[in-house]
Short mmCIF file of C-alpha atoms and ligand atoms in Angstrom, two decimals:
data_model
loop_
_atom_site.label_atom_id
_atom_site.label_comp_id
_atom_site.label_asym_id
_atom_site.label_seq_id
_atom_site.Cartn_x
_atom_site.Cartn_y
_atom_site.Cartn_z
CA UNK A 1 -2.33 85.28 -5.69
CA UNK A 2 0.82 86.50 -4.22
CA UNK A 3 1.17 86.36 -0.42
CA UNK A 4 2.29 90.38 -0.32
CA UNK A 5 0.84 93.11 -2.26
CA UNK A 6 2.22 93.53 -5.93
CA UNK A 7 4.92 96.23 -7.34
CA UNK A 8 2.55 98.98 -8.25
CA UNK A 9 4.55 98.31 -11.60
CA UNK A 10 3.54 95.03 -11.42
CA UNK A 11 1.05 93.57 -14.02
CA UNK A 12 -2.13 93.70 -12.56
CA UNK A 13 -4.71 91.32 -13.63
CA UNK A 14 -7.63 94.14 -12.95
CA UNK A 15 -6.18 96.95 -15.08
CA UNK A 16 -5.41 94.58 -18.21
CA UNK A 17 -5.08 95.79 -21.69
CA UNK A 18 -7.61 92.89 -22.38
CA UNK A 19 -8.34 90.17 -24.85
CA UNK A 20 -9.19 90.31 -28.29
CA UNK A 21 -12.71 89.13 -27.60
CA UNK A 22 -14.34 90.79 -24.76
CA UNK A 23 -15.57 88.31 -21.91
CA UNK A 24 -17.31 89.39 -18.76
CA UNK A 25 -14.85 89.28 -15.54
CA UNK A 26 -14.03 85.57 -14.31
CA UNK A 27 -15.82 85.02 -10.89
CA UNK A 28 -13.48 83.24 -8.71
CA UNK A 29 -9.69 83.93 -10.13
CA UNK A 30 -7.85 86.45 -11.89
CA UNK A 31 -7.95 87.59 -15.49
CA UNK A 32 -3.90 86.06 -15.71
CA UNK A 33 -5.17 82.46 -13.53
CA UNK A 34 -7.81 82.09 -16.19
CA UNK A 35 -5.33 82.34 -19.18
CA UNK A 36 -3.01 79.86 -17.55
CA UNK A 37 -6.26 77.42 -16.64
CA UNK A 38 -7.01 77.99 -20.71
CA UNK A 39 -3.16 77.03 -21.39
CA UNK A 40 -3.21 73.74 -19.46
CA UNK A 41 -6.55 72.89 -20.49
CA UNK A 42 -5.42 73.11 -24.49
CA UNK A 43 -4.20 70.41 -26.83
CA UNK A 44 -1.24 71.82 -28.01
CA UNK A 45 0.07 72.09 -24.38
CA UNK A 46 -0.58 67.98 -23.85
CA UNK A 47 1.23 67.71 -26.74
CA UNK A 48 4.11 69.16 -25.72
CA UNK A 49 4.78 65.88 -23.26
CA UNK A 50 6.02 63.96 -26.61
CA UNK A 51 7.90 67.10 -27.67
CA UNK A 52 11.80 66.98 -27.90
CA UNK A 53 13.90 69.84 -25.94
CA UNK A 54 16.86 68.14 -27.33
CA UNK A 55 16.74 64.51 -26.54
CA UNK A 56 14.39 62.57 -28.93
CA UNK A 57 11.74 61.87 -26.54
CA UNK A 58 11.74 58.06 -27.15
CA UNK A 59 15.44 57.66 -25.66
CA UNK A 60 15.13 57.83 -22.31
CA UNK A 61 12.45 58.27 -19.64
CA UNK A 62 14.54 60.70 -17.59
CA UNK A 63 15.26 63.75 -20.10
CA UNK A 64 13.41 66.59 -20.17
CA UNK A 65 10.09 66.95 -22.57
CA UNK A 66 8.94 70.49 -23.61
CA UNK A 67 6.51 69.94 -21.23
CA UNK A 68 9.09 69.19 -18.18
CA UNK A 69 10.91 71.98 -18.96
CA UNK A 70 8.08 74.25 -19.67
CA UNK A 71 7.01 73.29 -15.92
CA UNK A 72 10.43 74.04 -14.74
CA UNK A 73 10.83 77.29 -16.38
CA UNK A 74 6.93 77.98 -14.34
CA UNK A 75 8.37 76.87 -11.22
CA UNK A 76 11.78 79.32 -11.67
CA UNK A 77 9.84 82.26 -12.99
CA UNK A 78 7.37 82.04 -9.87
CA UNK A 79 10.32 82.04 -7.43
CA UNK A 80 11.74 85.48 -9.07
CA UNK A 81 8.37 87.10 -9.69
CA UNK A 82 7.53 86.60 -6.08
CA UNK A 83 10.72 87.76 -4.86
CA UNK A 84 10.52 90.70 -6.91
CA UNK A 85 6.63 91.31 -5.95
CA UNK A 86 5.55 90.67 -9.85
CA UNK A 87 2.55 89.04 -10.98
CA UNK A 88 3.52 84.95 -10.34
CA UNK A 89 0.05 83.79 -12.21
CA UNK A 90 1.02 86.08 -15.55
CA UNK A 91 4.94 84.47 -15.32
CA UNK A 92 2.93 80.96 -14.65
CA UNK A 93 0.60 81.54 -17.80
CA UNK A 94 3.65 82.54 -20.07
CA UNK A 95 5.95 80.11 -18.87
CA UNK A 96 3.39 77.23 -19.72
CA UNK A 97 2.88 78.89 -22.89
CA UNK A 98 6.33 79.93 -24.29
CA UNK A 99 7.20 76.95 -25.89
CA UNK A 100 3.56 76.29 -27.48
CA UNK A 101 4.64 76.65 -31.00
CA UNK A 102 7.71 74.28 -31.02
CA UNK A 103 7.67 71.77 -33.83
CA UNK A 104 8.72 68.48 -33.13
CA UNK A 105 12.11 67.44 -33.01
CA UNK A 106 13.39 70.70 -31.22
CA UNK A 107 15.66 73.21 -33.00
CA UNK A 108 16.02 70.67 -35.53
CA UNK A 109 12.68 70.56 -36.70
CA UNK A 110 12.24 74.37 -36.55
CA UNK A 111 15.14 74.73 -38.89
CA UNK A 112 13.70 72.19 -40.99
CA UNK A 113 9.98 73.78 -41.39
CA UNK A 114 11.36 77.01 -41.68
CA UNK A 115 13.44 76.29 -45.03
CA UNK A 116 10.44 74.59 -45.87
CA UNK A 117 8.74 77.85 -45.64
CA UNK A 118 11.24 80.03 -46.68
CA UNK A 119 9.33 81.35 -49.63
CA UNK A 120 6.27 81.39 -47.66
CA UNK A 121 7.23 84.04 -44.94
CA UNK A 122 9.34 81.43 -43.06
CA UNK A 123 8.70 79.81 -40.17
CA UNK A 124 9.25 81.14 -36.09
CA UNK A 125 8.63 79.22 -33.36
CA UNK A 126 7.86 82.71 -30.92
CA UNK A 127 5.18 83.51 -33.81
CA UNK A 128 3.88 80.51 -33.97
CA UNK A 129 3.21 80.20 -30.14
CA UNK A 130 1.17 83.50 -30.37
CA UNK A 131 -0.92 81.56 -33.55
CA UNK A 132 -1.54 78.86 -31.74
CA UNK A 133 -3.01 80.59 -28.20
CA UNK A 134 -4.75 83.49 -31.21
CA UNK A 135 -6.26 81.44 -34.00
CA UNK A 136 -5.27 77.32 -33.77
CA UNK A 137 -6.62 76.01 -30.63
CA UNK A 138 -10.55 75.44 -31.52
CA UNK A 139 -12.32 74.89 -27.89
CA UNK A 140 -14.38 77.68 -27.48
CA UNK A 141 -17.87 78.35 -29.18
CA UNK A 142 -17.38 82.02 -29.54
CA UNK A 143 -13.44 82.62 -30.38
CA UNK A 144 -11.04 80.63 -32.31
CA UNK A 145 -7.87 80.27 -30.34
CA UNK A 146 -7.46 80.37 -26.32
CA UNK A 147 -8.28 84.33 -26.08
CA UNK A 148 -5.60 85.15 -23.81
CA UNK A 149 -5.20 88.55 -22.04
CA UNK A 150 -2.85 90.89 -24.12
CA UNK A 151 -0.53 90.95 -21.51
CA UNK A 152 -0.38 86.57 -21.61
CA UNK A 153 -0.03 87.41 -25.30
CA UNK A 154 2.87 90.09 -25.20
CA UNK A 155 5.22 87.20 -22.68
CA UNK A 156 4.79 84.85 -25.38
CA UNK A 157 6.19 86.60 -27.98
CA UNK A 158 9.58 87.12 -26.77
CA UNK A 159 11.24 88.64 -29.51
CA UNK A 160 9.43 89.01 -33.28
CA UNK A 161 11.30 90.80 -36.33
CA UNK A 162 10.10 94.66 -37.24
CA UNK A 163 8.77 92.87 -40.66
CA UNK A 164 6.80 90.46 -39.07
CA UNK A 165 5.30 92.97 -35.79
CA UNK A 166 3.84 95.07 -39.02
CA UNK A 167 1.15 92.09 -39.42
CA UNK A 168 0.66 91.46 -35.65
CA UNK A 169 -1.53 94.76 -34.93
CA UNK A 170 -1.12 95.94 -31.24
CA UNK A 171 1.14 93.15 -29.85
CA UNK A 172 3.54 94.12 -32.58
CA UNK A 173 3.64 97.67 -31.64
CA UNK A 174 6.66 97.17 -29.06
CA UNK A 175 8.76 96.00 -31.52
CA UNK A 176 8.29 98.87 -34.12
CA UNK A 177 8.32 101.33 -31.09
CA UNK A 178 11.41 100.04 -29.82
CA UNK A 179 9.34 99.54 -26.06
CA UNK A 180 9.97 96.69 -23.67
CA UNK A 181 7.71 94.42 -22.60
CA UNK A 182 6.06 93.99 -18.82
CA UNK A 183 8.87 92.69 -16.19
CA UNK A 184 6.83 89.18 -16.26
CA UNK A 185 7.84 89.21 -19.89
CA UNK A 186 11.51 89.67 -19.10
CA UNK A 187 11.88 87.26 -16.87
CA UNK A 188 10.07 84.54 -17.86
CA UNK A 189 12.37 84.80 -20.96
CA UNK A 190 15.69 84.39 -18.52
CA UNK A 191 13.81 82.17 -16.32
CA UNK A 192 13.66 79.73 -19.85
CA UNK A 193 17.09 80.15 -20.51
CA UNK A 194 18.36 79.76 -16.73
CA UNK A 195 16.60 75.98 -17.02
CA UNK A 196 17.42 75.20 -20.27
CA UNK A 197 21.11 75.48 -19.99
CA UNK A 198 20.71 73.94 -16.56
CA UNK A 199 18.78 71.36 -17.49
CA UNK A 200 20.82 70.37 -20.31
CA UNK A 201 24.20 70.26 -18.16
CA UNK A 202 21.90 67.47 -16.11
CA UNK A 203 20.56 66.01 -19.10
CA UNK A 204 24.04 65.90 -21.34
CA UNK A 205 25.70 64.27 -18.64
CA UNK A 206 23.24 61.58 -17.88
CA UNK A 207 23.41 60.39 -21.50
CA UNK A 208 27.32 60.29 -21.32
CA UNK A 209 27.60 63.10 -24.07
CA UNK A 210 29.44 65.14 -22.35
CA UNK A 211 31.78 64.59 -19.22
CA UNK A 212 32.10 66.44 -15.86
CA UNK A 213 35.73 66.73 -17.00
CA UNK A 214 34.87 68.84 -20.22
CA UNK A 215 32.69 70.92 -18.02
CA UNK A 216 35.25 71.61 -15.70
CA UNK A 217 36.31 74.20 -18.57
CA UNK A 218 33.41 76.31 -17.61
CA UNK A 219 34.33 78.25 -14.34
CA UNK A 220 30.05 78.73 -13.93
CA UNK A 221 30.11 74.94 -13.13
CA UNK A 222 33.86 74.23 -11.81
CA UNK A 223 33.14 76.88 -9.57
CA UNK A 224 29.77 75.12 -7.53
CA UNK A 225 31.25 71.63 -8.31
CA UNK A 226 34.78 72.26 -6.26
CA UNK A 227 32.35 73.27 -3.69
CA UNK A 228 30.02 70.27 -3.47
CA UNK A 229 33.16 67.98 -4.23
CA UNK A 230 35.24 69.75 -1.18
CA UNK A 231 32.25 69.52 1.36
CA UNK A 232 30.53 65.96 0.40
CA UNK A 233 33.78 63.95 -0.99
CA UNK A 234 32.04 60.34 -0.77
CA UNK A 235 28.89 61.78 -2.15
CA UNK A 236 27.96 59.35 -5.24
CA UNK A 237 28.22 61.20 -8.65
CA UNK A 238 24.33 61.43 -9.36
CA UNK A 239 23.76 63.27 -6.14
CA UNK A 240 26.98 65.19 -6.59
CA UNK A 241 25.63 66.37 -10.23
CA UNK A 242 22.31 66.98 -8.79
CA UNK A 243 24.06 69.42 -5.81
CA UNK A 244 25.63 70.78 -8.52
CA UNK A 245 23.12 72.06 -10.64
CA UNK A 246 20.77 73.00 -7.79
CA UNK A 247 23.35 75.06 -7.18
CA UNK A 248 24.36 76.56 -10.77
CA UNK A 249 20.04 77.44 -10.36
CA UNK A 250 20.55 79.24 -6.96
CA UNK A 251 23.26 81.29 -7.87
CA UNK A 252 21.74 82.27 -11.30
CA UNK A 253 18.34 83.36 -9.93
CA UNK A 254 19.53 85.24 -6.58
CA UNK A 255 22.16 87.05 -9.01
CA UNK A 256 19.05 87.98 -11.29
CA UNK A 257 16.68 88.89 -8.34
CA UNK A 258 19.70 91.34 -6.48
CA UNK A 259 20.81 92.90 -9.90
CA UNK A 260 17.16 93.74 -11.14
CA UNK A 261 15.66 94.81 -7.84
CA UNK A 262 19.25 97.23 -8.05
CA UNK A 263 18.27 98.28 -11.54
CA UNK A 264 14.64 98.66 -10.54
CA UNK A 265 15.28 100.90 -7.84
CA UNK A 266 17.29 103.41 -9.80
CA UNK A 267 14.91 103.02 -12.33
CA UNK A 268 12.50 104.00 -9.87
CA UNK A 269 9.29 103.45 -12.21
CA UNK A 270 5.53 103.82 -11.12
CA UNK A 271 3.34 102.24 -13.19
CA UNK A 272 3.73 99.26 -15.87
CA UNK A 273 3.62 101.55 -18.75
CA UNK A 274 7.02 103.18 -17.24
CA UNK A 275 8.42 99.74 -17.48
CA UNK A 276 7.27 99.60 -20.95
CA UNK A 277 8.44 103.06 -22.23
CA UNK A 278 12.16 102.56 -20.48
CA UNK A 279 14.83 102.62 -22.62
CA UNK A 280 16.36 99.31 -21.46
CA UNK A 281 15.20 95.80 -20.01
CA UNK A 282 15.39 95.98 -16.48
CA UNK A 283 15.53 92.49 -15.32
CA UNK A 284 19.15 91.25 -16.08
CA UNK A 285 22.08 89.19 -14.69
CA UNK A 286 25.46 91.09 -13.32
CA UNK A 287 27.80 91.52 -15.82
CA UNK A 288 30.11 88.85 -14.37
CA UNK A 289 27.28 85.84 -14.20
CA UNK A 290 25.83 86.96 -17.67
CA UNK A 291 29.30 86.20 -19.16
CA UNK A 292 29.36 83.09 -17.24
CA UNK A 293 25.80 82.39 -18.15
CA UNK A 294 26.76 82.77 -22.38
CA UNK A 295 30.15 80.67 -21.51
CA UNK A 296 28.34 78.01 -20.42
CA UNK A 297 25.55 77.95 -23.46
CA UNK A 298 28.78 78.19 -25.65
CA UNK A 299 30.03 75.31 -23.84
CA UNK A 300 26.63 73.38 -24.68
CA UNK A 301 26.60 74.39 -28.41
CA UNK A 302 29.77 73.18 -29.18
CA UNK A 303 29.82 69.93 -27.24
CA UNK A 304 26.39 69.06 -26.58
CA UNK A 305 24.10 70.11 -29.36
CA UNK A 306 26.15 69.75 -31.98
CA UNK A 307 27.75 66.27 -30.32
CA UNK A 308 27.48 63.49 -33.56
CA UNK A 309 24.77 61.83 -31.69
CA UNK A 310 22.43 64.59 -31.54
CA UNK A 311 23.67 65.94 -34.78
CA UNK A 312 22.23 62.40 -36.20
CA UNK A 313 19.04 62.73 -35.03
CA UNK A 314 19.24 66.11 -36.30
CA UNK A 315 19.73 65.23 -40.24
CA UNK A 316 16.72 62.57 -39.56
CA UNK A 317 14.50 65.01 -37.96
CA UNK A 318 15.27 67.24 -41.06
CA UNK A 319 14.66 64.32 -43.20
CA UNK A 320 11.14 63.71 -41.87
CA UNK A 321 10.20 67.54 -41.81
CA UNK A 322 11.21 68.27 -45.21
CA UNK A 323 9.41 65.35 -46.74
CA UNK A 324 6.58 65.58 -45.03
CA UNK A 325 6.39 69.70 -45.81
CA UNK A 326 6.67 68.40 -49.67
CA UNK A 327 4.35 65.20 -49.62
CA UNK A 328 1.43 67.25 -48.40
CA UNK A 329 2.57 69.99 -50.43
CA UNK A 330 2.53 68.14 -53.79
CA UNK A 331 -0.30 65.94 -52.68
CA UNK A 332 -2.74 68.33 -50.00
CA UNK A 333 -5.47 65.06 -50.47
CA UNK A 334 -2.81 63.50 -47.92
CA UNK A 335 -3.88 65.53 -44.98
CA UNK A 336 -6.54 64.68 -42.81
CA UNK A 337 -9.85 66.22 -43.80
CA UNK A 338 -10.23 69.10 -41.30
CA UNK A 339 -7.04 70.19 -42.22
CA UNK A 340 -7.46 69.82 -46.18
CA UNK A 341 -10.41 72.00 -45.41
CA UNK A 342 -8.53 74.24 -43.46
CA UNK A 343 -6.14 74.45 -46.48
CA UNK A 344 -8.75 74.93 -49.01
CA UNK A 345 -10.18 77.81 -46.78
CA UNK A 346 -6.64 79.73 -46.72
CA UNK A 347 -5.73 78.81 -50.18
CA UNK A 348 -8.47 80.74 -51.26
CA UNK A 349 -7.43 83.89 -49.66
CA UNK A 350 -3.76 83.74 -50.08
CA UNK A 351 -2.82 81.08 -52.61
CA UNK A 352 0.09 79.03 -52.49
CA UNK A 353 1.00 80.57 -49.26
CA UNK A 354 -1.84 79.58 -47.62
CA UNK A 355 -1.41 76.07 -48.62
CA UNK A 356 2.14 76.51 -47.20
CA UNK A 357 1.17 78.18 -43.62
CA UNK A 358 -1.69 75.28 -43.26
CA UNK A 359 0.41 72.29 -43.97
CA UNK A 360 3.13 74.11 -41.32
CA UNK A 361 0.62 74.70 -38.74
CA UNK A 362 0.34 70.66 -39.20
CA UNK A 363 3.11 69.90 -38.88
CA UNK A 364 4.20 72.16 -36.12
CA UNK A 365 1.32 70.89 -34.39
CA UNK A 366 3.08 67.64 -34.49
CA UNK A 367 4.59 65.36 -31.61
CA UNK A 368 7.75 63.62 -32.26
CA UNK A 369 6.29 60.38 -32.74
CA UNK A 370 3.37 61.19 -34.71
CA UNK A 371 5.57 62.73 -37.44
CA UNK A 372 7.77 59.44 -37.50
CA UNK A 373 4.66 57.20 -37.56
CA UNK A 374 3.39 59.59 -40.56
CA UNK A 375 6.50 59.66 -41.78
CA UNK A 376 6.73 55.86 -41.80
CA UNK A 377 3.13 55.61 -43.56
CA UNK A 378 3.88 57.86 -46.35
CA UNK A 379 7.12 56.57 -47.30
CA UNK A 380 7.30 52.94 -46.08
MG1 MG B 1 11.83 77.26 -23.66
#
């Protein structure tokens, strides 16, 4: 629990909308601690540890997994919800969460499965986190899925279009109401992209994709690096890097916490459901460092995710998706049993499109290397 008493428009484990199954009260932690507890404990989140972010996870020991940065986006949500006096377990639980639903093979491999299913209602990774902690994760004897508190629920699906909330019953509601979600849910979603485009900085440089000189261009990182350079000259590059980013971090997430406690207090809202019903989000960057902030993921697009080396691994990613969407597809005897069972089961109900949405849930489910050793097995 937080060390001082919550916003009363904090999220507040006690006064939860609830979960989809009702469960008596947990007897030693809070309704938000138990969802995060349920998150660690689950398959898909171990999984995540041979998960790209956007380094194939076999290339190095020293990039970032989806389950490093998952833990880093935790650790940077906590220090904002606490310094904003939000609910740090609820942040915790989403932050763990957010990235639940990620196919392997990053970005890549969610473009990939979603033109695989673009004639079966496509394929989101945001959804697909919610289907995971709502229906895929079998560990409990009286509920498919984790059962998560709505509020767990509503963090994890960051954004969701109005076509697809229609299906989603009340967690869809915000988006076809035009509502926001709880301020954990806000900033866990800037906390993600504050480490990701941190993260990648480190992790672009360390595999020589990009150079300190190119990122010199972007005043968000000339600006700390001058700094670091001017007061530690003999510093070694690493550590100069590292001071550097720490940095790029610090000034991000004190920008975020002084401009939404500002927005906050004119906002001047009393319960969560104000939060909710307010026109706007309330937890953003200044207008200077969110311009900074989009320069910088520009920056990254252009010369780091799109670099030929990545874009390689991209096209073979895409590759092993695609044929592995058609193989099982063509051939459902391929899968293993519980999931030809599984696909039999949904095929029933909605026909080819319920072949479709079983052999994606596979796959999605997916590490990295398990979908290259499949790969490999299939088509030798
Ligand atoms: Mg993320």
């Amino acid at each position: 629990m937080n060390g001082s008493p919550l916003a009363p428009y904090a999220a507040c484990p006690t006064c939860s909308k609830g979960r989809n199954h009702s469960e008596s009260a947990p007897g030693y932690r809070t309704e938000y601690q138990r969802d995060r507890d349920r998150i660690v404990h689950s398959a898909a989140f171990r999984r995540l540890e041979y998960k790209t972010q956007v380094f194939v996870n076999h290339e190095g020991d020293l990039y970032r997994t989806r389950l490093t940065h998952s833990i880093e986006v935790a650790q940077i949500g906590r220090s904002i919800a606490r310094a904003l006096k939000l609910n740090e377990d609820l942040v915790e639980a989403i932050a763990l969460a957010h990235d639940l639903g990620h196919t392997p093979f990053g970005h890549a491999g969610q473009e990939a499965l979603n033109q695989c299913m673009a004639d079966y209602g496509g394929f989101e990774h945001n959804l697909q986190s919610l289907r995971v902690v709502d229906e895929l994760e079998e560990r409990y004897a009286e509920f498919s899925g984790l059962n998560l508190t709505y509020e767990t629920r509503e963090g994890i699906l960051k954004h969701c279009s109005k076509e697809n909330a229609k299906f989603l019953g009340d967690i869809g509601l915000r988006f076809l109401n035009n509502e926001q979600a709880s301020l954990e849910a806000q900033l866990t979603n800037l906390a993600d992209a504050i480490t990701y485009n941190n993260h990648d900085v480190d992790d672009g440089l360390r595999a020589g994709l990009i150079t300190i000189e190119q990122l010199n261009e972007v005043s968000f990182f000339s600006e700390q690096y001058s700094v670091v350079k001017n007061s530690y000259p003999d510093l070694p590059k690493r550590r100069t890097i590292h001071e550097t980013v720490r940095r790029m971090i610090n000034r991000q997430v004190t920008d975020l916490i002084t401009t939404s406690t500002a927005l906050i207090n004119k906002a001047s809202p009393k319960t969560i459901d104000d939060i909710r019903t307010h026109n706007n989000s309330l937890i953003k960057f200044s207008d200077a460092i969110a311009q900074q902030h989009r320069a910088l993921k520009q920056f990254l697009h252009q010369h780091l995710y799109q670099h030929h080396k990545v874009y390689r691994e991209t096209i073979k990613s895409q590759q092993i998706i695609s044929a592995l969407f058609q193989a099982f597809m063509n051939h459902p005897r391929l899968l293993p049993q519980e999931h030809y069972n599984m696909l039999n089961k949904t095929q029933k109900h909605l026909g080819e499109t319920g072949r479709a949405r079983t052999i994606a849930d596979y796959i999605a489910g997916m590490t990295d290397r398990y979908a290259i050793t499949e790969y490999n097995k299939l088509f030798p």
